[in-house]
Coordinates of C-alpha atoms and ligand atoms in Angstrom, one line a residue:
M1 CA 128.8 99.2 79.0
K2 CA 127.2 102.6 78.3
V3 CA 127.6 104.9 81.5
K4 CA 126.2 108.2 81.5
K5 CA 125.2 111.1 84.4
Y6 CA 122.0 112.6 84.4
V7 CA 121.1 115.5 86.6
A8 CA 117.4 116.7 87.7
P9 CA 115.5 118.8 90.1
T10 CA 114.0 115.6 91.3
M11 CA 114.6 111.8 91.7
P12 CA 111.9 111.0 89.5
E13 CA 112.8 113.4 86.8
A14 CA 116.0 112.1 86.7
M15 CA 115.0 108.5 86.4
N16 CA 112.6 109.4 83.6
K17 CA 115.6 110.5 81.7
V18 CA 117.5 107.7 82.3
R19 CA 114.2 105.4 81.3
K20 CA 114.0 107.4 78.3
E21 CA 117.4 107.1 76.9
L22 CA 118.8 104.0 78.4
G23 CA 115.3 102.2 78.5
N24 CA 114.0 99.9 81.4
D25 CA 117.3 97.8 81.4
A26 CA 119.3 100.6 82.8
V27 CA 120.7 100.1 86.2
I28 CA 121.7 103.3 88.5
L29 CA 125.3 103.0 89.6
N30 CA 125.3 105.9 91.8
S31 CA 123.0 109.0 93.0
K32 CA 123.3 111.9 94.8
E33 CA 122.2 115.6 96.0
I34 CA 124.1 118.4 94.3
T35 CA 124.2 122.1 94.5
K36 CA 124.7 124.1 91.8
G37 CA 125.3 127.8 90.8
G38 CA 124.2 130.4 93.4
F39 CA 125.7 133.4 94.8
M40 CA 128.2 133.6 97.7
G41 CA 126.1 130.7 98.9
L42 CA 122.5 132.1 97.8
F43 CA 120.2 131.1 95.4
R44 CA 121.8 127.7 94.8
K45 CA 119.7 125.3 93.4
K46 CA 119.4 122.0 94.7
N47 CA 119.3 119.0 91.9
I48 CA 119.6 115.2 92.0
E49 CA 122.6 113.8 90.0
V50 CA 122.4 110.2 88.5
I51 CA 124.9 107.9 87.1
A52 CA 123.5 105.1 85.2
A53 CA 124.7 102.2 83.0
I54 CA 123.4 100.1 80.3
D55 CA 125.1 97.3 78.8
P56 CA 123.8 97.2 75.1
Q57 CA 124.6 93.5 74.3
P58 CA 122.7 91.2 77.0
K59 CA 124.8 88.6 78.5
V60 CA 122.8 85.6 77.1
K61 CA 123.5 86.5 73.5
Q62 CA 127.1 87.2 74.4
K63 CA 127.7 83.6 75.2
E64 CA 125.9 82.2 72.2
P65 CA 129.2 82.2 69.6
Q66 CA 130.8 79.8 72.4
K67 CA 128.9 77.0 70.9
M68 CA 131.3 77.5 67.9
P69 CA 134.5 76.2 69.2
E70 CA 136.3 75.5 65.8
K71 CA 136.9 79.4 65.7
E72 CA 139.2 80.8 68.7
E73 CA 137.6 84.6 68.4
K74 CA 138.1 87.4 70.8
P75 CA 134.8 87.5 73.4
P76 CA 131.9 89.0 71.6
Q77 CA 131.7 91.7 74.3
S78 CA 134.4 93.6 72.8
V79 CA 133.4 93.1 69.3
A80 CA 129.6 93.7 70.2
S81 CA 130.2 97.5 71.0
P82 CA 130.4 99.4 67.7
T83 CA 129.4 102.7 69.1
P84 CA 131.5 104.0 71.8
S85 CA 129.0 105.7 74.5
P86 CA 128.7 109.3 74.5
S87 CA 129.7 109.2 78.5
L88 CA 129.6 112.1 80.2
Y89 CA 132.1 110.8 82.8
T90 CA 135.2 112.7 83.2
S91 CA 138.3 110.3 82.6
Q92 CA 138.4 110.5 86.9
E93 CA 135.2 109.4 87.4
Q94 CA 135.8 106.5 84.9
A95 CA 138.6 105.5 86.6
N96 CA 136.5 104.8 89.8
Y97 CA 134.7 102.1 87.7
K98 CA 137.5 100.7 85.7
D99 CA 137.4 97.4 87.6
D100 CA 134.6 95.4 85.7
D101 CA 134.1 92.8 88.4
E102 CA 133.8 95.6 90.9
M103 CA 131.5 97.5 88.5
L104 CA 128.9 94.5 87.7
K105 CA 129.4 93.4 91.4
E106 CA 127.8 97.4 92.2
I107 CA 125.2 96.9 89.6
R108 CA 124.2 93.6 91.2
E109 CA 123.6 95.0 94.2
L110 CA 121.9 98.1 92.9
K111 CA 119.5 96.1 91.0
E112 CA 118.6 94.2 93.9
L113 CA 118.0 97.6 95.7
M114 CA 116.1 98.8 92.8
Q115 CA 113.5 96.1 91.6
Y116 CA 111.4 98.2 89.8
Q117 CA 107.6 97.0 89.0
P118 CA 105.2 97.7 86.3
K119 CA 102.1 100.0 87.6
S120 CA 99.4 101.5 86.0
S121 CA 100.9 104.9 86.1
N122 CA 104.0 106.1 84.2
V123 CA 106.1 106.3 87.4
S124 CA 107.4 103.5 89.1
Y125 CA 109.0 103.1 92.5
P126 CA 111.4 100.6 94.3
E127 CA 109.9 98.1 95.9
V128 CA 109.9 98.7 99.4
L129 CA 108.1 101.9 98.5
Q130 CA 105.7 100.4 96.6
P131 CA 103.2 99.4 99.4
V132 CA 103.4 103.4 100.5
Y133 CA 102.1 104.4 97.1
Q134 CA 99.7 101.6 97.3
L135 CA 98.0 102.5 100.5
L136 CA 98.2 106.1 99.3
I137 CA 95.8 105.1 96.1
E138 CA 93.8 102.4 98.1
Q139 CA 93.0 105.8 100.4
E140 CA 91.8 107.5 97.2
V141 CA 94.7 110.0 97.4
T142 CA 95.0 111.3 93.8
E143 CA 97.9 110.0 91.4
S144 CA 99.3 113.6 91.1
V145 CA 99.2 114.1 94.9
A146 CA 100.5 110.8 95.7
N147 CA 103.3 111.1 93.0
K148 CA 104.5 114.1 94.7
L149 CA 104.6 112.8 98.0
M150 CA 106.3 110.2 96.6
E151 CA 109.1 112.0 95.2
S152 CA 110.3 113.3 98.6
L153 CA 110.2 109.7 99.8
L154 CA 112.6 108.9 96.8
E155 CA 114.9 111.2 97.8
K156 CA 114.8 109.8 101.6
F157 CA 115.2 106.6 100.0
Y158 CA 118.2 107.7 98.0
I159 CA 119.9 108.9 100.8
A160 CA 119.7 105.8 103.2
K161 CA 121.2 103.9 100.6
G162 CA 119.0 100.7 100.6
Q163 CA 118.6 100.5 104.8
V164 CA 115.0 100.7 104.3
D165 CA 112.0 98.8 105.6
E166 CA 108.2 99.1 105.1
K167 CA 108.2 100.6 108.5
L168 CA 110.5 103.2 107.8
A169 CA 109.1 104.1 104.5
K170 CA 105.5 104.5 106.6
E171 CA 107.4 106.8 108.9
W172 CA 108.9 108.8 106.2
L173 CA 105.5 109.4 104.5
K174 CA 104.2 110.3 107.9
E175 CA 107.2 112.9 107.9
V176 CA 106.5 113.8 104.2
I177 CA 103.1 114.7 104.7
T178 CA 103.5 116.8 108.0
E179 CA 106.3 118.8 106.0
K180 CA 104.0 119.7 103.3
V181 CA 101.1 120.8 105.7
Q182 CA 103.1 122.9 108.2
D183 CA 102.2 126.3 106.8
I184 CA 98.9 125.0 106.9
S185 CA 96.8 125.6 109.9
F186 CA 94.6 123.2 111.8
G187 CA 92.1 123.0 114.5
G188 CA 88.7 124.1 115.8
L189 CA 87.1 127.3 115.7
S190 CA 89.5 130.6 117.3
F191 CA 86.5 131.8 118.8
E192 CA 87.8 135.0 117.6
K193 CA 84.8 136.2 115.3
Q194 CA 81.5 137.0 116.5
F195 CA 80.0 135.8 113.3
I196 CA 80.7 131.8 112.4
H197 CA 78.8 130.5 108.9
L198 CA 78.7 127.1 108.4
V199 CA 78.2 126.5 104.4
G200 CA 78.0 123.4 102.4
P201 CA 76.1 121.3 100.1
T202 CA 72.8 119.5 101.0
G203 CA 73.1 117.0 103.5
V204 CA 76.5 116.8 104.5
G205 CA 75.5 117.6 107.9
K206 CA 75.6 121.6 108.5
T207 CA 73.0 121.6 110.7
T208 CA 74.0 118.9 113.0
T209 CA 77.5 120.3 113.0
I210 CA 76.3 123.8 114.3
A211 CA 74.5 122.0 117.1
K212 CA 77.9 120.2 118.0
L213 CA 79.8 123.8 117.7
A214 CA 77.1 125.8 119.7
A215 CA 77.0 123.2 122.4
E216 CA 80.9 123.5 122.7
G217 CA 80.7 127.1 122.7
V218 CA 78.3 127.0 125.8
I219 CA 79.6 124.0 127.5
K220 CA 83.1 124.3 127.0
H221 CA 84.0 127.7 126.7
Q222 CA 81.2 129.1 128.5
K223 CA 80.1 131.8 125.5
K224 CA 77.0 133.4 125.1
V225 CA 75.9 131.7 121.7
A226 CA 72.8 132.7 119.8
L227 CA 71.8 130.8 116.4
I228 CA 70.7 132.2 113.1
T229 CA 69.5 130.1 110.3
T230 CA 68.9 131.4 106.8
D231 CA 68.1 128.0 105.4
T232 CA 64.4 128.5 104.9
F233 CA 63.8 126.6 101.9
R234 CA 62.4 123.6 104.4
I235 CA 60.5 124.1 107.0
A236 CA 62.1 120.9 108.6
A237 CA 65.3 122.7 108.2
I238 CA 64.1 125.3 111.0
D239 CA 62.5 123.2 113.2
Q240 CA 65.8 120.9 113.1
L241 CA 67.8 123.9 114.4
K242 CA 64.8 125.3 116.7
T243 CA 65.0 121.8 118.7
Y244 CA 68.9 122.3 118.8
A245 CA 68.4 125.8 120.3
K246 CA 65.5 124.7 122.8
I247 CA 67.9 122.0 124.2
L248 CA 70.9 123.9 124.5
D249 CA 68.7 126.8 125.9
I250 CA 69.9 129.7 123.6
P251 CA 68.0 131.9 121.1
I252 CA 67.3 131.4 117.7
E253 CA 66.3 133.8 114.4
I254 CA 65.3 132.9 111.4
A255 CA 66.4 135.1 108.7
Y256 CA 64.1 134.5 105.5
N257 CA 65.9 137.6 103.7
L258 CA 68.9 139.7 104.3
E259 CA 66.7 142.5 106.3
D260 CA 66.0 139.6 108.5
Y261 CA 69.7 139.0 108.8
Q262 CA 70.2 142.6 109.5
K263 CA 67.8 142.8 112.4
A264 CA 69.1 139.6 114.0
K265 CA 72.2 140.8 113.8
E266 CA 71.4 144.2 115.5
K267 CA 69.3 141.7 118.6
F268 CA 72.3 139.3 118.7
Q269 CA 74.9 142.3 119.1
S270 CA 76.0 141.5 122.8
Y271 CA 76.5 137.6 122.0
D272 CA 79.9 136.3 122.1
H273 CA 79.2 134.3 119.0
I274 CA 76.3 133.6 116.4
L275 CA 76.4 130.5 114.4
V276 CA 74.7 130.8 111.2
D277 CA 73.3 127.8 109.2
T278 CA 73.2 128.6 105.6
A279 CA 71.3 127.2 102.5
G280 CA 74.4 126.0 100.3
R281 CA 72.6 127.7 97.1
N282 CA 72.7 131.3 98.6
F283 CA 76.2 131.1 98.5
R284 CA 76.6 130.1 95.1
D285 CA 74.7 133.5 94.2
S286 CA 77.3 135.9 93.9
Q287 CA 74.6 138.9 94.0
Y288 CA 73.5 137.4 97.7
V289 CA 77.4 137.1 98.9
E290 CA 77.3 141.1 97.5
E291 CA 74.4 141.9 99.5
L292 CA 75.4 140.1 102.6
K293 CA 78.7 141.9 102.5
K294 CA 77.0 145.1 103.3
I295 CA 75.7 143.7 106.3
I296 CA 78.4 141.8 107.8
D297 CA 82.3 142.4 107.4
F298 CA 83.6 139.3 105.8
E299 CA 87.2 140.5 107.3
D300 CA 86.7 141.5 110.8
E301 CA 83.4 140.1 112.1
L302 CA 83.3 136.5 110.1
E303 CA 84.8 133.3 110.1
T304 CA 83.3 130.8 107.1
Y305 CA 83.7 127.1 107.2
L306 CA 83.1 124.7 104.6
V307 CA 81.3 121.5 105.6
L308 CA 82.4 118.5 103.6
S309 CA 81.1 115.0 103.6
L310 CA 84.4 112.6 103.7
T311 CA 81.9 110.0 101.7
S312 CA 81.9 112.3 98.9
K313 CA 84.3 111.6 95.8
F314 CA 87.3 114.0 96.1
S315 CA 86.3 115.6 92.6
D316 CA 83.0 116.4 93.9
M317 CA 84.5 118.2 97.1
D318 CA 86.6 120.0 94.7
A319 CA 83.8 121.3 92.5
I320 CA 82.1 122.3 95.6
Y321 CA 84.9 124.3 97.0
Q322 CA 85.4 125.8 93.8
Q323 CA 81.5 127.0 93.9
F324 CA 82.2 128.6 97.1
S325 CA 85.1 130.6 96.1
N326 CA 83.2 134.0 96.3
V327 CA 83.6 133.8 100.0
P328 CA 86.9 133.5 101.9
I329 CA 86.7 129.9 103.3
Q330 CA 88.6 129.7 106.9
K331 CA 88.8 126.1 107.1
L332 CA 87.3 122.8 106.2
I333 CA 85.2 120.6 108.2
F334 CA 84.9 116.6 107.2
T335 CA 81.6 115.2 108.1
K336 CA 80.6 111.8 108.3
V337 CA 84.0 110.2 108.9
D338 CA 82.3 107.1 110.6
E339 CA 80.9 105.9 107.2
T340 CA 84.2 105.8 105.3
S341 CA 87.6 104.4 105.9
H342 CA 89.2 106.5 102.8
S343 CA 90.2 109.9 104.2
G344 CA 92.8 110.3 100.5
A345 CA 90.1 112.8 99.4
M346 CA 91.0 115.3 102.7
L347 CA 94.5 114.9 102.4
N348 CA 94.0 115.9 98.2
M349 CA 91.8 118.9 99.6
V350 CA 94.4 120.0 102.0
L351 CA 97.4 120.1 99.9
Q352 CA 95.7 121.0 96.6
H353 CA 94.0 124.2 97.6
K354 CA 96.5 124.6 101.0
I355 CA 93.4 125.0 102.8
G356 CA 93.3 123.1 107.1
V357 CA 91.0 121.1 108.5
A358 CA 89.1 122.6 111.9
Y359 CA 86.7 119.5 112.6
L360 CA 86.1 116.0 112.3
T361 CA 82.5 114.5 113.2
D362 CA 82.1 111.3 113.4
G363 CA 78.3 110.4 114.1
Q364 CA 75.0 111.7 114.5
N365 CA 75.0 112.3 118.3
V366 CA 74.8 116.0 119.4
P367 CA 77.1 117.1 121.0
D368 CA 79.7 114.2 121.2
D369 CA 80.2 113.0 117.9
I370 CA 82.7 115.9 116.9
R371 CA 86.8 116.3 117.3
E372 CA 89.0 118.8 116.8
A373 CA 91.3 118.3 113.4
S374 CA 95.0 118.0 113.7
V375 CA 97.7 116.8 111.2
E376 CA 98.7 114.0 113.4
S377 CA 94.6 112.6 112.9
M378 CA 94.4 113.1 109.4
I379 CA 97.7 111.5 109.1
R380 CA 96.6 108.5 111.2
R381 CA 93.4 108.0 109.0
I382 CA 95.7 107.8 106.0
V383 CA 98.8 106.0 107.1
G384 CA 97.6 104.6 110.5
E385 CA 94.8 102.3 111.4
K386 CA 91.8 102.5 109.2
G387 CA 88.8 104.1 110.8
E388 CA 91.0 106.0 113.6
T389 CA 90.1 109.5 114.1
Ligands
LIG1 N1 77.1 109.6 110.4 C1 77.0 110.6 110.5 N2 75.9 111.2 109.9 C2 75.9 112.6 110.6 C3 76.9 113.4 110.6 N3 76.8 114.5 111.0 C4 75.5 114.6 110.3 N4 74.9 113.5 110.3 C5 73.7 112.9 109.6 O1 73.5 113.5 108.1 C6 72.1 114.1 107.8 C7 72.0 115.0 107.5 O2 72.4 115.9 108.6 P1 72.1 117.7 108.4 O3 72.9 118.3 110.0 O4 71.0 117.9 108.5 O5 72.5 118.0 107.4 P2 72.5 119.6 106.4 O6 74.0 119.9 105.3 O7 72.1 120.7 107.2 O8 71.3 119.1 105.3 P3 70.6 120.2 104.7 O9 69.8 121.3 105.8 O10 69.4 119.4 104.2 O11 71.1 120.9 103.5 C8 71.2 113.8 109.7 O12 70.6 112.4 109.6 C9 72.8 113.6 110.6 O13 72.4 113.0 111.6 C10 78.1 112.4 110.7 O14 79.3 113.1 111.2 N5 77.9 111.4 110.8
LIG2 MG1 70.5 121.9 107.7

């Protein structure tokens, strides 16, 4: 029996060390959280200590010599251990595991607890946590984000020492996501800034969302709202917003260039909020953005929301986010959530870019199909019933 102690910052890292050195048949005898170093209780580092063991000679082989009864030899177990293992155990620790029967019993119990399954990725998780990992992958959470979340779940798993079922594992996942996003701000418009820009790629629902938000401002918050559109590439785009302005009985200005924008700004200076519908291509043009910065103070006067369709692939969303990196994005708005039951991309964006979500829109109806986003609604979409918002 080769017994060895491994220390690593996280459980998956410790498990990787064990697997690399002792192989897949290794069993975990014990694991605990330890703190190292520090000065007067400060700067102490949290680590995971894992004690793993491997039997160098599998049991089946040990029994083979018994087929030759003529020679009464020592049990092969003792013969077949030519190299004593370089145990990192202290003699005191080894004494705790002296009793072979007791140790084997513990190994059996722990093996039952930790039935690892082969998976496509390099990391495998205890059986009871596997459905949670599967759920994340099915929701299209990236492997790297899923593995980070699972790392925290594993810590909870080892502390719980096996008292876990799938329901509890899902509750842990909710807790872990909540912890990871605790410093990220979720929720709707603050209605603090006068200008609100909605930017994003074509066809995601920017204009429809502007109309929904304008209605929210006018009807729910009794604000004086005006509209500007800088999306003048298509006649239909102008007409679309004009129609919404008419229905809501609010003014609209068409800004064909930055001079028009400046004039509209002056005209609407007494308004509480000016919602601006934009053409995505303008904001990918850094010269346009620089010119716009001369007209409007991006810090004090403006909030910009990036509109993304939840039906898009995460890799595309990520690329779009990079393209809009020359404007400070307040929060994300996810549209068309009614058209997909996969919400992992939203979690990927939130965790990868440390950015919150303002709204989820779930249909074409203006003004009804919009919900203020919250951490809970995001989690519900991923962990809870599919399709819920
Ligand atoms: N199912 C669904 N459709 C939506 C939602 N939001 C917008 N749409 C539809 O998506 C289509 C495009 O919406 P627009 O608001 O014109 O999108 P846009 O981003 O302004 O498009 P461009 O101006 O062409 O860049 C329209 O048919 C909308 O009715 C939503 O939440 N769910
Ligand atoms: Mg539009």
